[in-house]
Amino acid sequence: MLKIAIQAKGRLNEESMSLLADAGISAASGSRKLISKAKGFPMEILYLRDDDIPQAVAMGVADIGIVGLNEVAEKGEKVDEVMSLGFGACRISIAVPRETEYTDATWLNGRRVATSYPHILAKYFADNNISAEIHEIAGSVEIAPTVGMADAIFDIVSSGGTLIQNGLREVEQVFFSEAVLIATPSLPDEKLAEIDKLKFRLRSILDSRDMKYVLMNLPRTAVDEAVKILPGMKSPTLLPLTQPDWCSLHVVIPESELWEKIELLKNIGAEDILILNLENIIR
Ligand code: PRT
Ligand code: ZN
């Protein structure tokens, strides 16, 4: 039976659980138990701190895990990256006190930089020929310049709000991360077959997120125009209506293009437009 490690609590826990739930896999809440048996898929769920997930997967304590790419890169454990999961997006950036006259990365030479990601930072310094001191601290990195512990920080940024609150300014975006599914290298074939089944479910969920299923009534004369408005889709589904000059058109549209396409379709006579959420796309 597969064992999957997910974050016990924290930013990735909820979305990891809801991705699994959308894939028909449910489990007891992580805060109460270290391990629980999943329902809907032959799998055990291990709840760990995110820092421990790369090692647990590298050692085979768990066969797979959901964790930020930042932790995978920082820990440097040997794991296979199976797929990106489309949530937990963030970057790790260098930030300096707002009033600093920062020119470019050469400013960092001889400075002290506080971080919880010393390995990723050391690689950045090496790649850019920068000689600076790395101060590893476990938490509250953003206060290090204020208390005089560092000249700059290297920390996770998402909206940028935390930097602003602490009088800091983002000057170099170094590493881009999102949640990924990782696996123990060289697993036996039967485990790989199980992972393929899970990947298939996850892929269909991820493909359907941000897509909408749209139905509308359309004058038959406008069908060619509608097909031009909806490029990139395979030919849309057309169903007859009892009124012979009209038909019903069904298409899947990415949410980002939805309202622009709806406007165009209305302009060519589309009526009674229904927009529905999609649960799965099986390709
Ligand atoms: O207890 P455990 O060790 O498991 O959790 P943790 O406290 O180490 O990690 P947690 O739960 O904070 O984050 C887990 C993962 O979420 C990280 O490893 C990243 O992959 C991802 N992630 C995505 C983030 C953020 N966005 C994020 N904004 N992790 C942390 N932050 C923090 C950041 O450290 C900073 O303090 O949020 C603040 C910045 O946010 P903004 O929006 O103000 O820029
Ligand atoms: Zn952590």
PDB file of C-alpha atoms in Angstrom, residues 1-265:
ATOM      1  CA  MET A   1       0.000   0.000   0.000  1.00  0.00           C
ATOM      2  CA  LEU A   2       1.283   3.472  -0.878  1.00  0.00           C
ATOM      3  CA  LYS A   3       2.298   5.846   1.895  1.00  0.00           C
ATOM      4  CA  ILE A   4       1.987   9.563   1.210  1.00  0.00           C
ATOM      5  CA  ALA A   5       3.529  12.232   3.471  1.00  0.00           C
ATOM      6  CA  ILE A   6       1.751  15.562   3.692  1.00  0.00           C
ATOM      7  CA  GLN A   7       2.245  18.580   5.929  1.00  0.00           C
ATOM      8  CA  ALA A   8       0.578  18.003   9.318  1.00  0.00           C
ATOM      9  CA  LYS A   9      -0.408  21.639   9.735  1.00  0.00           C
ATOM     10  CA  GLY A  10       0.566  24.810   7.991  1.00  0.00           C
ATOM     11  CA  ARG A  11       0.070  26.460   4.650  1.00  0.00           C
ATOM     12  CA  LEU A  12       0.153  23.321   2.501  1.00  0.00           C
ATOM     13  CA  ASN A  13      -1.975  21.074   4.705  1.00  0.00           C
ATOM     14  CA  GLU A  14      -5.389  22.308   3.711  1.00  0.00           C
ATOM     15  CA  GLU A  15      -4.769  22.408  -0.032  1.00  0.00           C
ATOM     16  CA  SER A  16      -3.036  19.020   0.021  1.00  0.00           C
ATOM     17  CA  MET A  17      -6.070  17.538   1.789  1.00  0.00           C
ATOM     18  CA  SER A  18      -8.526  19.220  -0.538  1.00  0.00           C
ATOM     19  CA  LEU A  19      -6.635  18.080  -3.650  1.00  0.00           C
ATOM     20  CA  LEU A  20      -6.773  14.518  -2.335  1.00  0.00           C
ATOM     21  CA  ALA A  21     -10.449  14.960  -1.427  1.00  0.00           C
ATOM     22  CA  ASP A  22     -11.238  16.188  -4.953  1.00  0.00           C
ATOM     23  CA  ALA A  23      -9.500  13.039  -6.191  1.00  0.00           C
ATOM     24  CA  GLY A  24     -11.886  10.984  -4.065  1.00  0.00           C
ATOM     25  CA  ILE A  25      -9.399  10.328  -1.267  1.00  0.00           C
ATOM     26  CA  SER A  26     -10.294  11.292   2.285  1.00  0.00           C
ATOM     27  CA  ALA A  27      -8.702  10.795   5.681  1.00  0.00           C
ATOM     28  CA  ALA A  28      -8.901  11.713   9.331  1.00  0.00           C
ATOM     29  CA  SER A  29      -7.647  15.192  10.192  1.00  0.00           C
ATOM     30  CA  GLY A  30      -3.861  15.494  10.487  1.00  0.00           C
ATOM     31  CA  SER A  31      -3.681  17.305  13.769  1.00  0.00           C
ATOM     32  CA  ARG A  32      -5.134  14.345  15.648  1.00  0.00           C
ATOM     33  CA  LYS A  33      -3.053  11.472  14.290  1.00  0.00           C
ATOM     34  CA  LEU A  34       0.421  10.872  12.860  1.00  0.00           C
ATOM     35  CA  ILE A  35      -0.828   8.351  10.345  1.00  0.00           C
ATOM     36  CA  SER A  36      -4.229   7.464   8.987  1.00  0.00           C
ATOM     37  CA  LYS A  37      -5.636   5.102   6.426  1.00  0.00           C
ATOM     38  CA  ALA A  38      -7.181   6.804   3.433  1.00  0.00           C
ATOM     39  CA  LYS A  39     -10.664   6.116   2.151  1.00  0.00           C
ATOM     40  CA  GLY A  40     -11.189   5.930  -1.614  1.00  0.00           C
ATOM     41  CA  PHE A  41      -7.656   4.804  -2.497  1.00  0.00           C
ATOM     42  CA  PRO A  42      -5.382   2.107  -1.046  1.00  0.00           C
ATOM     43  CA  MET A  43      -3.068   4.507   0.748  1.00  0.00           C
ATOM     44  CA  GLU A  44      -1.831   5.576   4.169  1.00  0.00           C
ATOM     45  CA  ILE A  45      -1.367   9.249   4.946  1.00  0.00           C
ATOM     46  CA  LEU A  46       1.559  10.328   7.102  1.00  0.00           C
ATOM     47  CA  TYR A  47       1.382  13.794   8.650  1.00  0.00           C
ATOM     48  CA  LEU A  48       4.809  15.397   9.028  1.00  0.00           C
ATOM     49  CA  ARG A  49       6.466  18.790   9.308  1.00  0.00           C
ATOM     50  CA  ASP A  50       7.215  20.022   5.817  1.00  0.00           C
ATOM     51  CA  ASP A  51      10.972  20.138   6.619  1.00  0.00           C
ATOM     52  CA  ASP A  52      10.930  16.373   7.228  1.00  0.00           C
ATOM     53  CA  ILE A  53       9.039  15.347   4.089  1.00  0.00           C
ATOM     54  CA  PRO A  54      11.977  15.293   1.598  1.00  0.00           C
ATOM     55  CA  GLN A  55      14.018  13.052   3.906  1.00  0.00           C
ATOM     56  CA  ALA A  56      11.072  10.784   4.718  1.00  0.00           C
ATOM     57  CA  VAL A  57      10.502  10.261   0.985  1.00  0.00           C
ATOM     58  CA  ALA A  58      14.222   9.879   0.184  1.00  0.00           C
ATOM     59  CA  MET A  59      14.496   7.162   2.859  1.00  0.00           C
ATOM     60  CA  GLY A  60      11.328   5.402   1.767  1.00  0.00           C
ATOM     61  CA  VAL A  61       9.504   6.013   5.076  1.00  0.00           C
ATOM     62  CA  ALA A  62       6.874   7.441   2.724  1.00  0.00           C
ATOM     63  CA  ASP A  63       6.764   6.480  -0.973  1.00  0.00           C
ATOM     64  CA  ILE A  64       5.493   9.867  -2.064  1.00  0.00           C
ATOM     65  CA  GLY A  65       4.973  13.278  -0.515  1.00  0.00           C
ATOM     66  CA  ILE A  66       3.458  16.691  -1.114  1.00  0.00           C
ATOM     67  CA  VAL A  67       5.840  19.510  -0.248  1.00  0.00           C
ATOM     68  CA  GLY A  68       7.063  22.891  -1.479  1.00  0.00           C
ATOM     69  CA  LEU A  69       9.786  22.778  -4.134  1.00  0.00           C
ATOM     70  CA  ASN A  70      11.717  25.173  -1.857  1.00  0.00           C
ATOM     71  CA  GLU A  71      12.032  22.442   0.797  1.00  0.00           C
ATOM     72  CA  VAL A  72      13.080  19.881  -1.814  1.00  0.00           C
ATOM     73  CA  ALA A  73      15.812  22.214  -3.100  1.00  0.00           C
ATOM     74  CA  GLU A  74      16.968  23.246   0.362  1.00  0.00           C
ATOM     75  CA  LYS A  75      17.222  19.757   1.813  1.00  0.00           C
ATOM     76  CA  GLY A  76      18.990  18.351  -1.257  1.00  0.00           C
ATOM     77  CA  GLU A  77      17.644  14.841  -0.586  1.00  0.00           C
ATOM     78  CA  LYS A  78      17.502  12.405  -3.502  1.00  0.00           C
ATOM     79  CA  VAL A  79      13.846  12.287  -4.531  1.00  0.00           C
ATOM     80  CA  ASP A  80      12.036  12.187  -7.865  1.00  0.00           C
ATOM     81  CA  GLU A  81       9.840  15.161  -8.718  1.00  0.00           C
ATOM     82  CA  VAL A  82       6.683  13.589 -10.087  1.00  0.00           C
ATOM     83  CA  MET A  83       4.401  16.539 -10.838  1.00  0.00           C
ATOM     84  CA  SER A  84       3.643  20.147  -9.937  1.00  0.00           C
ATOM     85  CA  LEU A  85       0.395  20.591  -8.078  1.00  0.00           C
ATOM     86  CA  GLY A  86      -0.585  24.175  -8.886  1.00  0.00           C
ATOM     87  CA  PHE A  87      -0.829  25.555  -5.330  1.00  0.00           C
ATOM     88  CA  GLY A  88       1.504  26.981  -2.660  1.00  0.00           C
ATOM     89  CA  ALA A  89       3.156  29.314  -5.144  1.00  0.00           C
ATOM     90  CA  CYS A  90       5.806  31.586  -3.657  1.00  0.00           C
ATOM     91  CA  ARG A  91       9.318  32.811  -4.323  1.00  0.00           C
ATOM     92  CA  ILE A  92      12.435  33.147  -2.198  1.00  0.00           C
ATOM     93  CA  SER A  93      13.859  36.625  -2.524  1.00  0.00           C
ATOM     94  CA  ILE A  94      16.568  38.874  -1.179  1.00  0.00           C
ATOM     95  CA  ALA A  95      15.121  41.900   0.604  1.00  0.00           C
ATOM     96  CA  VAL A  96      16.865  44.894   2.133  1.00  0.00           C
ATOM     97  CA  PRO A  97      15.711  47.725   4.449  1.00  0.00           C
ATOM     98  CA  ARG A  98      13.578  50.108   2.373  1.00  0.00           C
ATOM     99  CA  GLU A  99      15.982  53.046   2.543  1.00  0.00           C
ATOM    100  CA  THR A 100      19.058  51.017   1.470  1.00  0.00           C
ATOM    101  CA  GLU A 101      20.742  52.261  -1.694  1.00  0.00           C
ATOM    102  CA  TYR A 102      20.830  48.872  -3.331  1.00  0.00           C
ATOM    103  CA  THR A 103      22.389  48.903  -6.794  1.00  0.00           C
ATOM    104  CA  ASP A 104      22.639  45.310  -7.921  1.00  0.00           C
ATOM    105  CA  ALA A 105      23.658  41.933  -6.501  1.00  0.00           C
ATOM    106  CA  THR A 106      27.281  43.108  -6.056  1.00  0.00           C
ATOM    107  CA  TRP A 107      25.934  45.232  -3.156  1.00  0.00           C
ATOM    108  CA  LEU A 108      25.659  41.945  -1.242  1.00  0.00           C
ATOM    109  CA  ASN A 109      29.440  41.421  -1.189  1.00  0.00           C
ATOM    110  CA  GLY A 110      30.675  41.502   2.396  1.00  0.00           C
ATOM    111  CA  ARG A 111      27.128  41.800   3.829  1.00  0.00           C
ATOM    112  CA  ARG A 112      25.323  39.546   6.300  1.00  0.00           C
ATOM    113  CA  VAL A 113      22.170  37.856   5.005  1.00  0.00           C
ATOM    114  CA  ALA A 114      19.722  36.101   7.352  1.00  0.00           C
ATOM    115  CA  THR A 115      17.747  33.121   6.037  1.00  0.00           C
ATOM    116  CA  SER A 116      16.151  29.753   6.745  1.00  0.00           C
ATOM    117  CA  TYR A 117      17.316  28.606   3.289  1.00  0.00           C
ATOM    118  CA  PRO A 118      21.132  28.602   3.580  1.00  0.00           C
ATOM    119  CA  HIS A 119      21.753  26.029   0.843  1.00  0.00           C
ATOM    120  CA  ILE A 120      19.661  27.726  -1.832  1.00  0.00           C
ATOM    121  CA  LEU A 121      21.263  31.038  -0.859  1.00  0.00           C
ATOM    122  CA  ALA A 122      24.812  29.611  -0.934  1.00  0.00           C
ATOM    123  CA  LYS A 123      24.145  28.292  -4.447  1.00  0.00           C
ATOM    124  CA  TYR A 124      22.861  31.710  -5.554  1.00  0.00           C
ATOM    125  CA  PHE A 125      25.965  33.380  -4.129  1.00  0.00           C
ATOM    126  CA  ALA A 126      28.260  30.830  -5.807  1.00  0.00           C
ATOM    127  CA  ASP A 127      26.463  31.152  -9.176  1.00  0.00           C
ATOM    128  CA  ASN A 128      26.779  34.941  -9.015  1.00  0.00           C
ATOM    129  CA  ASN A 129      30.291  35.180  -7.565  1.00  0.00           C
ATOM    130  CA  ILE A 130      29.064  36.907  -4.433  1.00  0.00           C
ATOM    131  CA  SER A 131      30.993  36.624  -1.210  1.00  0.00           C
ATOM    132  CA  ALA A 132      28.609  37.306   1.683  1.00  0.00           C
ATOM    133  CA  GLU A 133      27.939  35.889   5.128  1.00  0.00           C
ATOM    134  CA  ILE A 134      24.952  33.605   5.550  1.00  0.00           C
ATOM    135  CA  HIS A 135      23.228  33.719   8.952  1.00  0.00           C
ATOM    136  CA  GLU A 136      20.945  30.764   9.326  1.00  0.00           C
ATOM    137  CA  ILE A 137      17.939  31.440  11.539  1.00  0.00           C
ATOM    138  CA  ALA A 138      14.895  29.265  12.011  1.00  0.00           C
ATOM    139  CA  GLY A 139      12.052  31.777  12.049  1.00  0.00           C
ATOM    140  CA  SER A 140      11.074  35.463  12.028  1.00  0.00           C
ATOM    141  CA  VAL A 141      13.766  36.131   9.436  1.00  0.00           C
ATOM    142  CA  GLU A 142      12.088  39.403   8.476  1.00  0.00           C
ATOM    143  CA  ILE A 143      13.004  41.098  11.767  1.00  0.00           C
ATOM    144  CA  ALA A 144      16.753  40.336  11.462  1.00  0.00           C
ATOM    145  CA  PRO A 145      17.732  43.690   9.848  1.00  0.00           C
ATOM    146  CA  THR A 146      15.749  45.727  12.404  1.00  0.00           C
ATOM    147  CA  VAL A 147      17.438  44.033  15.354  1.00  0.00           C
ATOM    148  CA  GLY A 148      20.866  44.433  13.757  1.00  0.00           C
ATOM    149  CA  MET A 149      21.475  40.750  13.038  1.00  0.00           C
ATOM    150  CA  ALA A 150      21.762  41.162   9.274  1.00  0.00           C
ATOM    151  CA  ASP A 151      21.981  43.670   6.418  1.00  0.00           C
ATOM    152  CA  ALA A 152      19.533  41.783   4.236  1.00  0.00           C
ATOM    153  CA  ILE A 153      17.260  38.751   4.356  1.00  0.00           C
ATOM    154  CA  PHE A 154      16.565  35.859   2.015  1.00  0.00           C
ATOM    155  CA  ASP A 155      13.036  34.645   2.686  1.00  0.00           C
ATOM    156  CA  ILE A 156       9.789  33.418   1.204  1.00  0.00           C
ATOM    157  CA  VAL A 157       7.598  36.067  -0.386  1.00  0.00           C
ATOM    158  CA  SER A 158       4.096  35.576  -1.630  1.00  0.00           C
ATOM    159  CA  SER A 159       1.993  38.779  -1.620  1.00  0.00           C
ATOM    160  CA  GLY A 160       4.908  40.908  -0.381  1.00  0.00           C
ATOM    161  CA  GLY A 161       2.838  42.214   2.559  1.00  0.00           C
ATOM    162  CA  THR A 162       5.186  40.877   5.238  1.00  0.00           C
ATOM    163  CA  LEU A 163       8.170  42.673   3.688  1.00  0.00           C
ATOM    164  CA  ILE A 164       6.304  45.973   3.572  1.00  0.00           C
ATOM    165  CA  GLN A 165       5.124  45.584   7.177  1.00  0.00           C
ATOM    166  CA  ASN A 166       8.734  45.132   8.225  1.00  0.00           C
ATOM    167  CA  GLY A 167      10.122  48.071   6.233  1.00  0.00           C
ATOM    168  CA  LEU A 168      11.839  45.828   3.695  1.00  0.00           C
ATOM    169  CA  ARG A 169      12.098  45.951  -0.087  1.00  0.00           C
ATOM    170  CA  GLU A 170      12.411  42.938  -2.399  1.00  0.00           C
ATOM    171  CA  VAL A 171      15.492  43.336  -4.599  1.00  0.00           C
ATOM    172  CA  GLU A 172      16.274  39.907  -6.087  1.00  0.00           C
ATOM    173  CA  GLN A 173      13.821  37.100  -6.846  1.00  0.00           C
ATOM    174  CA  VAL A 174      15.981  33.996  -6.663  1.00  0.00           C
ATOM    175  CA  PHE A 175      13.878  30.838  -6.467  1.00  0.00           C
ATOM    176  CA  PHE A 176      10.314  30.105  -7.593  1.00  0.00           C
ATOM    177  CA  SER A 177       8.381  27.401  -5.797  1.00  0.00           C
ATOM    178  CA  GLU A 178       5.053  25.617  -5.699  1.00  0.00           C
ATOM    179  CA  ALA A 179       3.789  22.426  -4.103  1.00  0.00           C
ATOM    180  CA  VAL A 180       5.062  19.304  -5.862  1.00  0.00           C
ATOM    181  CA  LEU A 181       4.477  15.572  -5.628  1.00  0.00           C
ATOM    182  CA  ILE A 182       7.763  13.796  -4.919  1.00  0.00           C
ATOM    183  CA  ALA A 183       8.570  10.075  -4.857  1.00  0.00           C
ATOM    184  CA  THR A 184      11.243   7.734  -3.540  1.00  0.00           C
ATOM    185  CA  PRO A 185      13.660   6.917  -6.381  1.00  0.00           C
ATOM    186  CA  SER A 186      13.638   3.356  -7.801  1.00  0.00           C
ATOM    187  CA  LEU A 187      10.357   2.162  -6.310  1.00  0.00           C
ATOM    188  CA  PRO A 188       9.172  -1.348  -7.230  1.00  0.00           C
ATOM    189  CA  ASP A 189       6.847  -1.684 -10.225  1.00  0.00           C
ATOM    190  CA  GLU A 190       3.698  -2.305  -8.194  1.00  0.00           C
ATOM    191  CA  LYS A 191       4.183   0.965  -6.294  1.00  0.00           C
ATOM    192  CA  LEU A 192       4.881   2.816  -9.548  1.00  0.00           C
ATOM    193  CA  ALA A 193       1.615   1.440 -10.931  1.00  0.00           C
ATOM    194  CA  GLU A 194      -0.219   2.781  -7.859  1.00  0.00           C
ATOM    195  CA  ILE A 195       1.471   6.164  -8.244  1.00  0.00           C
ATOM    196  CA  ASP A 196       0.386   6.237 -11.905  1.00  0.00           C
ATOM    197  CA  LYS A 197      -3.224   5.706 -10.805  1.00  0.00           C
ATOM    198  CA  LEU A 198      -2.951   8.556  -8.316  1.00  0.00           C
ATOM    199  CA  LYS A 199      -1.270  10.819 -10.891  1.00  0.00           C
ATOM    200  CA  PHE A 200      -4.084  10.101 -13.337  1.00  0.00           C
ATOM    201  CA  ARG A 201      -6.652  11.263 -10.774  1.00  0.00           C
ATOM    202  CA  LEU A 202      -4.648  14.326  -9.777  1.00  0.00           C
ATOM    203  CA  ARG A 203      -4.031  15.310 -13.402  1.00  0.00           C
ATOM    204  CA  SER A 204      -7.750  15.217 -14.175  1.00  0.00           C
ATOM    205  CA  ILE A 205      -8.469  17.415 -11.139  1.00  0.00           C
ATOM    206  CA  LEU A 206      -5.737  19.913 -11.986  1.00  0.00           C
ATOM    207  CA  ASP A 207      -6.821  20.070 -15.638  1.00  0.00           C
ATOM    208  CA  SER A 208     -10.395  20.831 -14.647  1.00  0.00           C
ATOM    209  CA  ARG A 209      -9.528  23.522 -12.080  1.00  0.00           C
ATOM    210  CA  ASP A 210      -9.975  26.982 -13.598  1.00  0.00           C
ATOM    211  CA  MET A 211     -12.055  25.581 -16.443  1.00  0.00           C
ATOM    212  CA  LYS A 212     -15.773  26.265 -16.883  1.00  0.00           C
ATOM    213  CA  TYR A 213     -18.365  24.302 -18.793  1.00  0.00           C
ATOM    214  CA  VAL A 214     -20.504  26.708 -20.806  1.00  0.00           C
ATOM    215  CA  LEU A 215     -23.831  25.970 -22.498  1.00  0.00           C
ATOM    216  CA  MET A 216     -25.764  28.456 -24.623  1.00  0.00           C
ATOM    217  CA  ASN A 217     -28.465  28.737 -27.207  1.00  0.00           C
ATOM    218  CA  LEU A 218     -27.188  30.035 -30.530  1.00  0.00           C
ATOM    219  CA  PRO A 219     -28.782  30.861 -33.887  1.00  0.00           C
ATOM    220  CA  ARG A 220     -27.607  28.203 -36.374  1.00  0.00           C
ATOM    221  CA  THR A 221     -26.313  30.954 -38.665  1.00  0.00           C
ATOM    222  CA  ALA A 222     -23.841  32.032 -35.949  1.00  0.00           C
ATOM    223  CA  VAL A 223     -22.189  28.639 -35.455  1.00  0.00           C
ATOM    224  CA  ASP A 224     -19.205  29.281 -37.774  1.00  0.00           C
ATOM    225  CA  GLU A 225     -18.549  32.611 -36.030  1.00  0.00           C
ATOM    226  CA  ALA A 226     -18.745  30.914 -32.616  1.00  0.00           C
ATOM    227  CA  VAL A 227     -16.180  28.302 -33.643  1.00  0.00           C
ATOM    228  CA  LYS A 228     -13.810  31.134 -34.642  1.00  0.00           C
ATOM    229  CA  ILE A 229     -14.278  32.807 -31.243  1.00  0.00           C
ATOM    230  CA  LEU A 230     -13.362  29.576 -29.498  1.00  0.00           C
ATOM    231  CA  PRO A 231     -10.049  28.588 -31.073  1.00  0.00           C
ATOM    232  CA  GLY A 232      -7.904  26.017 -29.342  1.00  0.00           C
ATOM    233  CA  MET A 233     -10.909  23.910 -28.366  1.00  0.00           C
ATOM    234  CA  LYS A 234     -11.671  20.738 -30.262  1.00  0.00           C
ATOM    235  CA  SER A 235     -14.872  21.304 -32.228  1.00  0.00           C
ATOM    236  CA  PRO A 236     -17.589  22.315 -29.756  1.00  0.00           C
ATOM    237  CA  THR A 237     -20.630  20.108 -29.153  1.00  0.00           C
ATOM    238  CA  LEU A 238     -23.780  21.178 -30.983  1.00  0.00           C
ATOM    239  CA  LEU A 239     -27.203  19.830 -30.082  1.00  0.00           C
ATOM    240  CA  PRO A 240     -30.428  20.502 -31.974  1.00  0.00           C
ATOM    241  CA  LEU A 241     -33.255  22.446 -30.335  1.00  0.00           C
ATOM    242  CA  THR A 242     -36.942  22.035 -31.093  1.00  0.00           C
ATOM    243  CA  GLN A 243     -36.765  25.406 -32.828  1.00  0.00           C
ATOM    244  CA  PRO A 244     -35.020  24.511 -36.117  1.00  0.00           C
ATOM    245  CA  ASP A 245     -33.048  27.791 -36.515  1.00  0.00           C
ATOM    246  CA  TRP A 246     -31.438  27.434 -33.098  1.00  0.00           C
ATOM    247  CA  CYS A 247     -28.999  25.017 -31.533  1.00  0.00           C
ATOM    248  CA  SER A 248     -27.383  24.445 -28.163  1.00  0.00           C
ATOM    249  CA  LEU A 249     -23.598  24.898 -28.026  1.00  0.00           C
ATOM    250  CA  HIS A 250     -21.471  23.281 -25.251  1.00  0.00           C
ATOM    251  CA  VAL A 251     -17.828  24.233 -24.675  1.00  0.00           C
ATOM    252  CA  VAL A 252     -15.114  24.192 -22.001  1.00  0.00           C
ATOM    253  CA  ILE A 253     -13.447  27.587 -21.509  1.00  0.00           C
ATOM    254  CA  PRO A 254     -10.499  28.538 -19.246  1.00  0.00           C
ATOM    255  CA  GLU A 255     -11.762  30.864 -16.489  1.00  0.00           C
ATOM    256  CA  SER A 256      -9.219  33.531 -17.460  1.00  0.00           C
ATOM    257  CA  GLU A 257     -10.849  33.868 -20.919  1.00  0.00           C
ATOM    258  CA  LEU A 258     -14.425  33.309 -19.789  1.00  0.00           C
ATOM    259  CA  TRP A 259     -15.933  36.800 -19.725  1.00  0.00           C
ATOM    260  CA  GLU A 260     -14.160  37.993 -22.839  1.00  0.00           C
ATOM    261  CA  LYS A 261     -15.494  34.961 -24.789  1.00  0.00           C
ATOM    262  CA  ILE A 262     -18.991  35.340 -23.312  1.00  0.00           C
ATOM    263  CA  GLU A 263     -19.118  38.977 -24.509  1.00  0.00           C
ATOM    264  CA  LEU A 264     -18.116  37.934 -28.022  1.00  0.00           C
ATOM    265  CA  LEU A 265     -20.617  35.072 -28.070  1.00  0.00           C
TER     266      LEU A 265
END
